[in-house]
């Protein structure tokens, strides 16, 4: 193309009689060159098999799409841009691995000869061949049994081409043009719009399928617009006939159509503003036509000539009605800077493409699809769309050899088959009368979707009706059936309604893994409220902050124990937050031991037992929608102040379904819940997942390895989830104690890990000890939390957190949020139904991490390999993961700096065999102070137990910049070097 550019321009000039060399080079030479360059830089990526997710029912198997050539592609191109419109499709065809036959137009013999020579230099004729002349013609070519056919031309010819191709069942891509409007909005810069439209009509003498075919202009500005178009046209073409930059109409047929259209318009009363005299040959200036009517020829067919009809409009709606009343065009050109109007036009009109504040350029950007819709065509090409259009997407399903495919074999009716069908199909409507079509239609409209589950509470109600006596929750010696859990949560919901809690109100909950948690959790949701679960290790000031920041209207708090006096802290915090109107304290034993008589607002603090004794267990009517917020989970950022991530019912429900698929959870399973339920992993992967399928859960208030192993035996636990610290604890306990695994091995079928990176040695050792897969994943509170996970049938690569789960997309981006290449480091970004709606009352913080396309930018640094496995290289800046819990150094630094003896402090995470990371503070002290124990005790009194530093190192100074900024990165590098 580069070598032949002058030859091409000369050939086109001969075919047209006069063709501007610049226009030939811009479209017929540069266009294909850009298309080729675009493809060469991306083809390797496009060709790779595409990993696809499986349905939850088939979790553990593999699915992918393999792209292969279709075969031979036929390309029938027009005369207006004979090289661009033949080589563009050819590039896509060759990129997809096909062979091609190109049928050139008969009125471009010179360009055809050049193309044949160029193609002959590179390709054998059985790879690419070029057909010249009119024998065979386009209609005869379209009757051949191609594997795909691309036609560019008029809608009339397109219909016949498609009919011919249908005889051989050949798929067809049609690019048919049509009447593309230029819509000049009231707010538009009318001078700029006139200039752009004048260029569009002058380019190639208007012989462009994308040329503005008519203009819609505010009625009061029509005269001004016409004058401006004429001015700009004459500035571009001061010389018409005989000018080298002035392209002629292609042949005498085109010339006669142009003259006839003008003559018809004159006879029917149109006003014609000519930008010069008609030429003696086929070179004519632009003619602007106003006072047009629909019966004129120029408003009934595509013009393909230098004629611009101008229609005035009185309102936006009238202009949109004018566009929508006509066949769908190849393009719409909107001239407006009003974002709302731009969106309205995009939503309320149909066209192949849109260019805003100019004409045609969307078709010259090869990462955008090019094609029409309706009368203007079907299908598209350019870029990846061209590759996909001309490739066969072959679906490949690979069954995992351990997948129980026998589940689908007769004899039918096994327990596991029934469980699967209940989960996926829910309950049939037994009241349907299929004997009458109208009644059946009504039933489908009013009943069949009435109980479709889209929130977190419907499944609980369903199983309370279907299996009321099935065990839902076990804790210590206590047991709740599904009926018990449903009725108790109804009592909570009714009391909240009585206290004035409305839909969307936030209600806080401080509770360990005891039956109170699910009772209150689902009760709040049934009332239409939003659950704000709080870490049970928070101190008084921290609880007060969360109550204040979340604007909680009510608060449920467990009484606590001697070792964990959380009730005392909760009551103290509540009394200092006036916006929180009511508090219930759940007793640790049979009776409430906490005396609240000495507290202010004591009348607003109530024993929770009164709800269970006196509350109404009648079902609560709710109108919960999937987009309603269900939970606000607090997570810190680099500022150190906790932020509330708002998770909707859809977020949590969809992620719980994912957890069900990952863990093979069914109604026959029992899950041991050691993960704290105030944490997103415990809520989603265990509690909500169990309720979703009607499984049983055994709650563990405090993790102790020996007790956990005994509970596994006693309750025949089949599913377990934990953080790495728990798995390390279990394996260490087994190493130091003689424990039989009878009753565990063979029953336990799945184990899951999250929260922080799991050492490969621990993963392998657990697999070998229990003979079950231990799957590791990745997620955040903001992603409900599961974003990626390893699968049973996948090779578990060291350090990998697996692949994106069903419905979730992930990518790795650079600092400008552009996707990086495979293997390169960058920030992990996540998109899917699991991503939060935003941070509560923090729009700026939300905008920092969520973009307009729904991508959540995690702040975590990682990479991706060729098989779409993700690896987390570093956590969020400065974040410490201690035993699966997030610790943010800034929060600890702010506590330490308040100590009178601390001059400067930096907090880092240091490696620890038990917790993965431990918290260490590097302190510059006043007056030679060096009492580490005193500082640790001080922090312990101010911070949750998992947060306070276990190690203090005193230093004379910390690394600083010249401007006095702490160089924490240098400190971390120094510490890591000294530890080697």
Coordinates of C-alpha atoms in Angstrom, one line a residue, residues 9-19 79 106-112 248-251:
X9 CA -4.2 7.8 -6.7
X10 CA -3.6 8.1 -10.5
X11 CA -5.7 5.0 -11.2
X12 CA -8.6 6.4 -9.1
X13 CA -8.4 9.7 -10.9
X14 CA -8.7 7.9 -14.3
X15 CA -11.8 5.9 -13.1
X16 CA -13.6 8.9 -11.7
X17 CA -12.6 11.3 -14.5
X18 CA -11.3 13.5 -11.6
X19 CA -10.6 12.3 -8.1
X79 CA -16.9 1.8 -6.6
X106 CA -17.0 -2.8 -13.2
X107 CA -16.7 1.0 -13.3
X108 CA -13.3 1.0 -11.6
X109 CA -11.1 -0.9 -14.1
X110 CA -7.9 1.0 -13.4
X111 CA -8.0 0.5 -9.6
X112 CA -9.0 -3.1 -10.2
X248 CA -16.3 14.2 -10.2
X249 CA -19.4 11.9 -10.1
X250 CA -18.3 8.4 -11.0
X251 CA -20.2 8.1 -14.3

